Short mmCIF file of C-alpha atoms in Angstrom, two decimals:
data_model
loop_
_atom_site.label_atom_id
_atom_site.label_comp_id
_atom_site.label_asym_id
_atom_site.label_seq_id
_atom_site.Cartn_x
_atom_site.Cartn_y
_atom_site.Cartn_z
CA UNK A 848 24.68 33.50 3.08
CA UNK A 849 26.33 31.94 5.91
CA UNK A 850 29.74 30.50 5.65
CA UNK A 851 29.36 26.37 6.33
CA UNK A 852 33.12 27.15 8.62
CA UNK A 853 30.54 29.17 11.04
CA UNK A 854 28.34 26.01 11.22
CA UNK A 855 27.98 23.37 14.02
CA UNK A 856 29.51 20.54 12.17
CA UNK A 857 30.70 21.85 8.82
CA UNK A 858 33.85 20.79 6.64
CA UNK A 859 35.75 22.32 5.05
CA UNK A 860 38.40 20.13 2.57
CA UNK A 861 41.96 21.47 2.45
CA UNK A 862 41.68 22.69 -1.21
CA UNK A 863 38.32 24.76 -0.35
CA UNK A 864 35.47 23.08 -0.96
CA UNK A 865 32.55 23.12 2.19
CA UNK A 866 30.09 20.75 3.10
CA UNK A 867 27.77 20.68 5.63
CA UNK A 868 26.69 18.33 8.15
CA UNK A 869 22.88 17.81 7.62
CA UNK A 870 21.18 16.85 11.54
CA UNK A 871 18.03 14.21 9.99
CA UNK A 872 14.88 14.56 12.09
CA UNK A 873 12.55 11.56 10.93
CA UNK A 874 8.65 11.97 11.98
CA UNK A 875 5.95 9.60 11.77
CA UNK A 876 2.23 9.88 11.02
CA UNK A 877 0.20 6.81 12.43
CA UNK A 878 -3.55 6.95 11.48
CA UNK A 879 -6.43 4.87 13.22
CA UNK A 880 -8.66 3.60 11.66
CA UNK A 881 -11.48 7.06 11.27
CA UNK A 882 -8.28 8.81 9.80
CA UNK A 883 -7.40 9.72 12.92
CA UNK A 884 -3.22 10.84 13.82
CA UNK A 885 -1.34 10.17 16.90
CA UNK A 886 0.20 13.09 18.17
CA UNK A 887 2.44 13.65 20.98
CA UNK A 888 2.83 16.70 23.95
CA UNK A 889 6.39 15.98 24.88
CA UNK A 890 8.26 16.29 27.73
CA UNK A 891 8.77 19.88 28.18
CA UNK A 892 6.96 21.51 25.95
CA UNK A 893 3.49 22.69 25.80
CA UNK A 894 2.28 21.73 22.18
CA UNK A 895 1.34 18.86 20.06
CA UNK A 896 3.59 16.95 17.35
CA UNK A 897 3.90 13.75 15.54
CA UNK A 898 6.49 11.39 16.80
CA UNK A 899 10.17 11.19 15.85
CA UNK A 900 13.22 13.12 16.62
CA UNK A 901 16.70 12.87 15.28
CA UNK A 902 18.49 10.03 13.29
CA UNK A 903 21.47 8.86 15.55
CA UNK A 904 24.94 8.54 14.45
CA UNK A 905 25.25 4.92 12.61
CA UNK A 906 21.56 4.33 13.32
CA UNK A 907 19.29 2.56 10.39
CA UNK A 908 16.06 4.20 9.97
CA UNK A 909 13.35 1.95 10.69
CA UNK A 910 15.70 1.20 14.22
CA UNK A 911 15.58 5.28 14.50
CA UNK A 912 11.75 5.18 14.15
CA UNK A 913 11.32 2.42 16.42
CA UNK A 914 13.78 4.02 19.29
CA UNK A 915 11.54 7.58 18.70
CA UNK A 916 8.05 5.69 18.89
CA UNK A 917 9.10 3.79 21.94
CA UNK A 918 10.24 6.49 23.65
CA UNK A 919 7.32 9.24 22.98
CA UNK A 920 4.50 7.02 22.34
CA UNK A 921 5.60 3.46 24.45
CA UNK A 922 5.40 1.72 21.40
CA UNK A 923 6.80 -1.62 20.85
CA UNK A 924 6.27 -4.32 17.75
CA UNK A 925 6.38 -4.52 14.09
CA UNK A 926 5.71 -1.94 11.76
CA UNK A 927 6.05 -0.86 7.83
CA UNK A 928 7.09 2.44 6.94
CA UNK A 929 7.28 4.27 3.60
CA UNK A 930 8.18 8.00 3.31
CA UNK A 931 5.76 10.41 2.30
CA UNK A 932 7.85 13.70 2.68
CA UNK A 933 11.29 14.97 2.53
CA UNK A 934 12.16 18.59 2.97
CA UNK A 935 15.21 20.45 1.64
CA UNK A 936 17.49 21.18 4.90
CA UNK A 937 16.99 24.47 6.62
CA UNK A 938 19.20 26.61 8.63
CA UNK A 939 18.40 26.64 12.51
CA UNK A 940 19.76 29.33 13.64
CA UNK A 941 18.89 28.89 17.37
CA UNK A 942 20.96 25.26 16.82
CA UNK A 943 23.27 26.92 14.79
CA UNK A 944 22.89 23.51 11.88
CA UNK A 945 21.18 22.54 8.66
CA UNK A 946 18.48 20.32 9.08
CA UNK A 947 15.99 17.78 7.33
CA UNK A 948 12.93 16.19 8.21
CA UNK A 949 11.99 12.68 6.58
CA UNK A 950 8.07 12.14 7.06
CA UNK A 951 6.88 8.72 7.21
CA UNK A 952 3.87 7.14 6.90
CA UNK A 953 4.14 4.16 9.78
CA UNK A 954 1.73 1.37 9.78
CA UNK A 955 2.31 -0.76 13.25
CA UNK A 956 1.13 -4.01 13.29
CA UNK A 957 -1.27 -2.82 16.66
CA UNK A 958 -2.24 -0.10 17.91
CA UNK A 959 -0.76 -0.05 21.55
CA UNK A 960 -0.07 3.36 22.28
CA UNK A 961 0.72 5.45 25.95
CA UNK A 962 3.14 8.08 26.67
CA UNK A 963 6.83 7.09 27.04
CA UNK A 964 9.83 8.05 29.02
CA UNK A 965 9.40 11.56 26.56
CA UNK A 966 5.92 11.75 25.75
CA UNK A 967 3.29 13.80 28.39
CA UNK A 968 0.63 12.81 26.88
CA UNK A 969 -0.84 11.48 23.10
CA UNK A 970 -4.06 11.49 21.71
CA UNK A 971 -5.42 10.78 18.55
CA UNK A 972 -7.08 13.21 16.38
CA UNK A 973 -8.64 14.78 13.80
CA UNK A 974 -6.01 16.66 11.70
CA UNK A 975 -8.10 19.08 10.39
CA UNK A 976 -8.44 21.18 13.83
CA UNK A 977 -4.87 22.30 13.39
CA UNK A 978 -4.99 23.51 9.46
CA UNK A 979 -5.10 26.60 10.34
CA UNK A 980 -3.09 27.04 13.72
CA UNK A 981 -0.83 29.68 14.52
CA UNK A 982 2.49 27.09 15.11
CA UNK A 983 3.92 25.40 12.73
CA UNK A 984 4.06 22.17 14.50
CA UNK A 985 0.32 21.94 14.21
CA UNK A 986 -0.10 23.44 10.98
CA UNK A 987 2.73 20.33 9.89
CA UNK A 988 0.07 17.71 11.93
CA UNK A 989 -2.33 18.59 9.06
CA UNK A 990 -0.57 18.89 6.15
CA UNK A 991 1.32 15.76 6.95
CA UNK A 992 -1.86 14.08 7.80
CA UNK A 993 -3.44 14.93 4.71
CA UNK A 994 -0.64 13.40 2.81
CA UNK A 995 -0.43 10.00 4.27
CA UNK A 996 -4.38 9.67 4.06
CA UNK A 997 -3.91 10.61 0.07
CA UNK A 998 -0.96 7.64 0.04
CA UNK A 999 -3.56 5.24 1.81
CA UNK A 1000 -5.80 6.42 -0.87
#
């Protein structure tokens, strides 16, 4: 295992015990109306994703949602939120941190979507085209999709 002292942004207390800084990555899955989910090429990169990124210092979550789907997707307005997913943090080692993602189901109050200050492009789209894809991003497009639809009921 590796020692939390080795870690980006791990403590460790002056009678031994370690913790861990956790970095929070929030992402949220926004279906149309056919079932459809927004998805994201961002800046830089060559693949697809749902919206989000990390949870700022001090920063509320529905204000860390709304900063994330403003900047990838131009979004601005109301919206309700409910989480549908929560993983366990892994190790990155490339970051060198633990890390969790929080997956939210996000219901905006329109649907006035174009790509923002870190979004390429978006699209909407069937889910099911990436269920079996070869990166995990995708493959997490589907799954993800599949459980907000099953929350919708």
């Amino acid at each position: 295992m590796i020692d939390p002292k080795d870690i980006h942004g791990a403590i460790v207390h002056e009678h031994g015990r370690k913790d861990s800084l956790i970095r929070v990555t929030l992402k949220a899955v926004i279906l149309n109306d056919n079932g459809e989910t927004l998805v994201v090429k961002e800046t830089d990169r060559d693949w697809w994703d749902i919206p989000g990124g990390g949870l700022d210092h001090g920063e509320s979550i529905k204000d860390a949602l709304a900063r994330e789907l403003y900047e990838e997707v131009s979004f601005e307005g109301e919206f309700e939120y409910e989480v549908i997913d929560a993983q366990d943090p892994k190790y990155l080692e490339e970051l060198n941190l633990y890390q969790m993602r929080v997956t939210f189901l996000v219901k905006p109050s329109a649907m006035n979507f174009k790509p923002g200050a870190d979004g390429d492009e978006i699209q909407f789209i069937d889910s099911k085209i990436y269920e079996h894809s070869e990166l995990f991003t995708e493959r997490v497009i589907f799954e993800f999709s599949e459980l907000a639809k099953k929350r919708l009921g």
